[in-house]
Each structure stands twice: as structure tokens, then as C-alpha cells.
Amino acid sequence: MGDGRNRWPAVHVLDSARLYRLALEKLEIGARYHAVAEEGVPMRDIAEVIGRGLKVPVISVSPEEAPAHFGWLAAFAGRDLPASSALTQQRLGWRPTRPELIADLEQMRYHETETNVASPAPARAAL
């Protein structure tokens, strides 16, 4: 949405699973942890790598167009949501080791279950 500079935190699912295990083993009642490997990946970068993988153009969506395009997700799509896991890493000794989001998205097999579509509409991304 907009220029796509808004950031979202990211973590690989296997790193997140390891963090959950560590948190359950520590069993500190009321503790809060952040499963964050990357503090803020620009939404534009996320949309561009997915667009390349799907071989579809990536275009910007204005804040006014966002509700029609994203539905309920529009309330979050344009938000800048950086987060840190520094305290989580310190308290649990957790360190993310898996691929970062963009590298992982570049390795996806987007067309493995490809279907024939006569005339696909261009995808709209959160830029």
C-alpha cells in the first residue's frame, strides 16, 4: 500500500517452533516472547519477490483502494510493524538460524500445482 516502505517482522516457521519449545520448557507464567528473526522486511520487497515467483506484475494500491482489495487485512496491510526479539533471545538463548523471508520466498515453487488460466488478471500487491 502506498510506497511499500512499511515493514513487517518475519521468522521462519521452524525457528518459531523452536522458540515455542524453549518457552514451554522454561514455563515462565505470564512471560511474553517475540518470535522475530527479521525486525522489519519492507512490504514492497515481499510483494516484488512473490510477484516474480508468480510471474505477475506488482502494482501499488492506494490507501483508499485497500479495503476493496484486501478486505479485513487492509487495516494491517499498510501499517509499519517493526518488532524485536532481543529480549526473547537474551531470556531463552534462542537464535533464529533458518533462511530469511525474502530468500525463502525466492526458493518457493510457485507453479508446482499450476493450473491453466486463459487470461489472469494482474495481481495487486501492498505497495
XYZ file of C-alpha atoms in Angstrom:
127
model
C 0.000 0.000 0.000
C 1.380 3.396 -0.865
C 5.150 3.244 -1.461
C 5.524 -0.139 0.261
C 8.106 1.023 2.773
C 6.089 -0.240 5.717
C 7.856 -3.124 7.439
C 6.645 -6.424 8.812
C 8.648 -8.657 11.136
C 9.356 -12.173 9.943
C 10.521 -15.547 11.244
C 10.857 -18.956 9.645
C 8.236 -21.413 10.928
C 10.923 -23.836 12.160
C 12.672 -21.090 14.144
C 9.306 -20.145 15.611
C 8.594 -23.767 16.555
C 11.953 -23.996 18.338
C 11.132 -20.817 20.266
C 7.763 -22.236 21.344
C 9.523 -25.358 22.616
C 12.016 -23.286 24.624
C 9.218 -21.147 26.076
C 7.243 -24.233 27.108
C 10.312 -25.800 28.690
C 11.020 -22.630 30.684
C 7.344 -22.353 31.689
C 7.548 -18.793 32.954
C 3.933 -17.843 33.706
C 2.920 -14.531 32.145
C 6.085 -14.256 30.039
C 5.824 -12.785 26.567
C 8.181 -13.631 23.768
C 8.642 -12.323 20.252
C 9.436 -14.849 17.531
C 11.210 -12.347 15.291
C 14.213 -13.127 13.118
C 13.959 -10.024 10.930
C 12.803 -6.841 12.618
C 11.214 -5.347 9.541
C 11.000 -6.560 5.952
C 9.596 -3.879 3.613
C 6.212 -4.884 2.211
C 7.368 -3.769 -1.235
C 10.189 -6.367 -1.141
C 7.749 -9.096 -0.085
C 5.304 -8.214 -2.873
C 8.034 -7.996 -5.518
C 9.529 -11.420 -4.764
C 6.085 -13.048 -4.756
C 5.187 -11.250 -7.992
C 8.370 -12.525 -9.652
C 7.644 -16.048 -8.424
C 4.101 -15.954 -9.774
C 5.183 -14.101 -12.924
C 2.593 -11.383 -12.375
C 3.025 -7.611 -12.325
C 3.144 -5.918 -8.941
C 1.339 -2.603 -8.623
C 0.735 -0.177 -5.807
C -2.649 0.052 -4.101
C -3.660 3.398 -2.613
C -4.967 3.536 0.968
C -8.398 4.357 -0.490
C -8.362 1.228 -2.699
C -7.002 -1.042 0.027
C -10.312 -2.059 1.693
C -11.783 -3.224 -1.631
C -8.605 -5.153 -2.452
C -7.522 -6.557 0.925
C -10.825 -6.733 2.793
C -10.256 -7.038 6.566
C -6.487 -7.250 6.012
C -6.456 -3.618 4.800
C -6.389 -2.466 8.425
C -2.943 -4.096 8.718
C -1.501 -4.073 5.176
C -0.208 -0.506 5.290
C 0.998 -0.483 8.882
C 4.656 -0.227 9.795
C 5.138 -3.011 12.348
C 8.824 -3.453 13.180
C 9.458 -5.694 16.188
C 12.474 -7.041 18.032
C 13.293 -10.351 19.668
C 16.371 -9.069 21.521
C 14.839 -9.739 24.955
C 13.457 -13.098 23.838
C 16.881 -14.134 22.575
C 18.505 -13.000 25.808
C 15.971 -14.686 28.104
C 15.712 -18.003 26.253
C 19.046 -18.250 24.444
C 17.104 -18.541 21.192
C 18.770 -17.602 17.904
C 16.983 -17.815 14.556
C 19.035 -19.866 12.085
C 16.699 -20.567 9.160
C 16.505 -18.618 5.874
C 15.252 -15.053 5.984
C 11.871 -14.281 4.427
C 12.955 -12.931 1.036
C 15.493 -15.746 0.499
C 12.863 -18.296 1.498
C 10.231 -16.787 -0.818
C 12.730 -16.849 -3.691
C 13.062 -20.627 -3.249
C 9.317 -21.349 -3.308
C 7.904 -23.437 -6.131
C 5.061 -21.124 -7.042
C 3.827 -23.098 -10.043
C 4.178 -26.637 -8.759
C 0.383 -27.047 -8.765
C -0.111 -24.760 -11.748
C -3.497 -24.630 -13.456
C -4.309 -23.315 -16.891
C -5.920 -19.909 -16.737
C -6.875 -18.281 -20.037
C -6.417 -14.646 -19.020
C -5.274 -14.000 -15.467
C -5.868 -10.542 -14.048
C -2.769 -8.702 -12.793
C -2.116 -9.243 -9.097
C -2.249 -6.223 -6.832
C 0.280 -6.007 -4.040
C 0.665 -3.984 -0.887
C 2.971 -1.300 -2.233
